Amino acid sequence: MTDFSIAKFNNYQEYLHSFTTVEDFRYLPFHKTVITLTKLGYREHRTFYEEDEFLNVKKQVEQLLNPTVSAQIYYSQYFKGTDPALWALAEREHGNVQQEISTIIFLEISGRSGFSMSGYIDFEASLRNYRFKGPNAVDWKAVFEERKLLKPQPSDIVFYDWKTRKIFANDNDNYTVVAHPEHGLMFAHKGDHKNIPVTTKKNPFSSNVRRSMIRSSLYGFIILYDHHVRKKT
């Protein structure tokens, strides 16, 4: 089990010092004596690490707390089929993980009741949520393996249940949902503050997005909205 208590120490000296008290130096004035007693296990019941062990554990903890993009798993590697919708998502996964592009997926499916559910899914946020085992996470490995179908959920940035007529709109760390009085539903990207419209009609924000409608044997039709994220200079 990873010892996350190590994360609070900047270096090995701070770690050693954490085992000592003011009383130690009153009755055991020699620093080496205090450390020797600590190593022998007379001070506390927690595990004591030698310096090389401490550095290895600290490195492991930092990697877990601050995962790098290079350590990411790309679930599209499990796609071995030919479905055009999954093929299109597989092509976009790397760009979304790298946050070079931001893809919103529009999807409509029929439920068991015969009524449809539709929604707009933030691809990058959904991938990240699954990677970190968040609530309502989509199993993207199973989706790309075609063992499970991708379905819109009330936790997506927009979800509409045609049976209950309930609509859910959820801002996340990528987007704010906007109801524009003239141009309808939009998503304002929090990274570069660009508005992403979903309408097919020409409007002042049309150049911010590339809209692709894809026919799929698994999903009928899906629509992908690709926004190239403008990086800060």
mmCIF file of N, CA and C in Angstrom, residues 12 23 26 53 64 67 93 100 104 108 112 115 117 123 136 138 155-156 180 202 221:
data_model
loop_
_atom_site.group_PDB
_atom_site.id
_atom_site.type_symbol
_atom_site.label_atom_id
_atom_site.label_comp_id
_atom_site.label_asym_id
_atom_site.label_seq_id
_atom_site.Cartn_x
_atom_site.Cartn_y
_atom_site.Cartn_z
ATOM 1 N N TYR A 12 14.250 14.578 2.824
ATOM 2 C CA TYR A 12 14.471 13.546 3.833
ATOM 3 C C TYR A 12 14.724 14.139 5.218
ATOM 4 N N GLU A 23 11.351 17.728 23.547
ATOM 5 C CA GLU A 23 11.808 16.970 24.715
ATOM 6 C C GLU A 23 12.991 16.071 24.371
ATOM 7 N N ARG A 26 16.123 17.874 24.764
ATOM 8 C CA ARG A 26 16.389 18.270 26.148
ATOM 9 C C ARG A 26 17.088 17.138 26.893
ATOM 10 N N GLU A 53 14.847 4.586 0.394
ATOM 11 C CA GLU A 53 13.455 4.122 0.435
ATOM 12 C C GLU A 53 12.493 5.301 0.430
ATOM 13 N N LEU A 64 1.316 9.336 -8.506
ATOM 14 C CA LEU A 64 -0.103 9.036 -8.327
ATOM 15 C C LEU A 64 -0.928 10.299 -8.147
ATOM 16 N N PRO A 67 -0.521 12.648 -12.080
ATOM 17 C CA PRO A 67 -0.238 11.807 -13.247
ATOM 18 C C PRO A 67 0.085 12.644 -14.474
ATOM 19 N N GLU A 93 -9.404 10.680 -29.699
ATOM 20 C CA GLU A 93 -9.090 10.498 -28.269
ATOM 21 C C GLU A 93 -7.783 11.187 -27.873
ATOM 22 N N GLU A 100 -5.751 19.387 -27.067
ATOM 23 C CA GLU A 100 -5.516 20.136 -28.298
ATOM 24 C C GLU A 100 -6.845 20.423 -28.991
ATOM 25 N N ILE A 104 -17.382 17.507 -28.454
ATOM 26 C CA ILE A 104 -18.677 17.278 -27.814
ATOM 27 C C ILE A 104 -19.445 16.292 -28.686
ATOM 28 N N GLU A 108 -28.429 10.318 -29.484
ATOM 29 C CA GLU A 108 -29.819 10.044 -29.100
ATOM 30 C C GLU A 108 -30.070 8.550 -29.199
ATOM 31 N N ARG A 112 -35.869 1.478 -23.007
ATOM 32 C CA ARG A 112 -36.746 0.312 -23.000
ATOM 33 C C ARG A 112 -38.216 0.714 -23.100
ATOM 34 N N PHE A 115 -39.242 5.512 -25.389
ATOM 35 C CA PHE A 115 -38.943 6.932 -25.465
ATOM 36 C C PHE A 115 -37.443 7.134 -25.630
ATOM 37 N N MET A 117 -33.742 9.210 -25.275
ATOM 38 C CA MET A 117 -32.924 10.060 -24.413
ATOM 39 C C MET A 117 -31.828 10.639 -25.288
ATOM 40 N N PHE A 123 -16.432 14.752 -24.391
ATOM 41 C CA PHE A 123 -15.596 13.555 -24.579
ATOM 42 C C PHE A 123 -14.410 13.542 -23.628
ATOM 43 N N ASN A 136 -20.694 7.931 -12.011
ATOM 44 C CA ASN A 136 -21.372 7.759 -13.309
ATOM 45 C C ASN A 136 -20.390 7.638 -14.470
ATOM 46 N N VAL A 138 -18.349 6.461 -17.596
ATOM 47 C CA VAL A 138 -18.558 5.626 -18.778
ATOM 48 C C VAL A 138 -17.377 4.661 -18.897
ATOM 49 N N SER A 155 -25.909 13.359 -15.937
ATOM 50 C CA SER A 155 -24.695 14.048 -15.478
ATOM 51 C C SER A 155 -23.902 14.672 -16.623
ATOM 52 N N ASP A 156 -24.307 14.429 -17.880
ATOM 53 C CA ASP A 156 -23.611 15.038 -19.021
ATOM 54 C C ASP A 156 -23.902 16.537 -19.084
ATOM 55 N N HIS A 180 -28.300 31.051 -25.576
ATOM 56 C CA HIS A 180 -28.190 32.337 -26.254
ATOM 57 C C HIS A 180 -29.567 32.776 -26.755
ATOM 58 N N LYS A 202 -25.814 29.497 -39.893
ATOM 59 C CA LYS A 202 -24.649 30.373 -39.799
ATOM 60 C C LYS A 202 -24.853 31.410 -38.704
ATOM 61 N N PHE A 221 -27.286 7.782 -35.878
ATOM 62 C CA PHE A 221 -26.485 8.950 -36.224
ATOM 63 C C PHE A 221 -25.920 9.566 -34.948
#
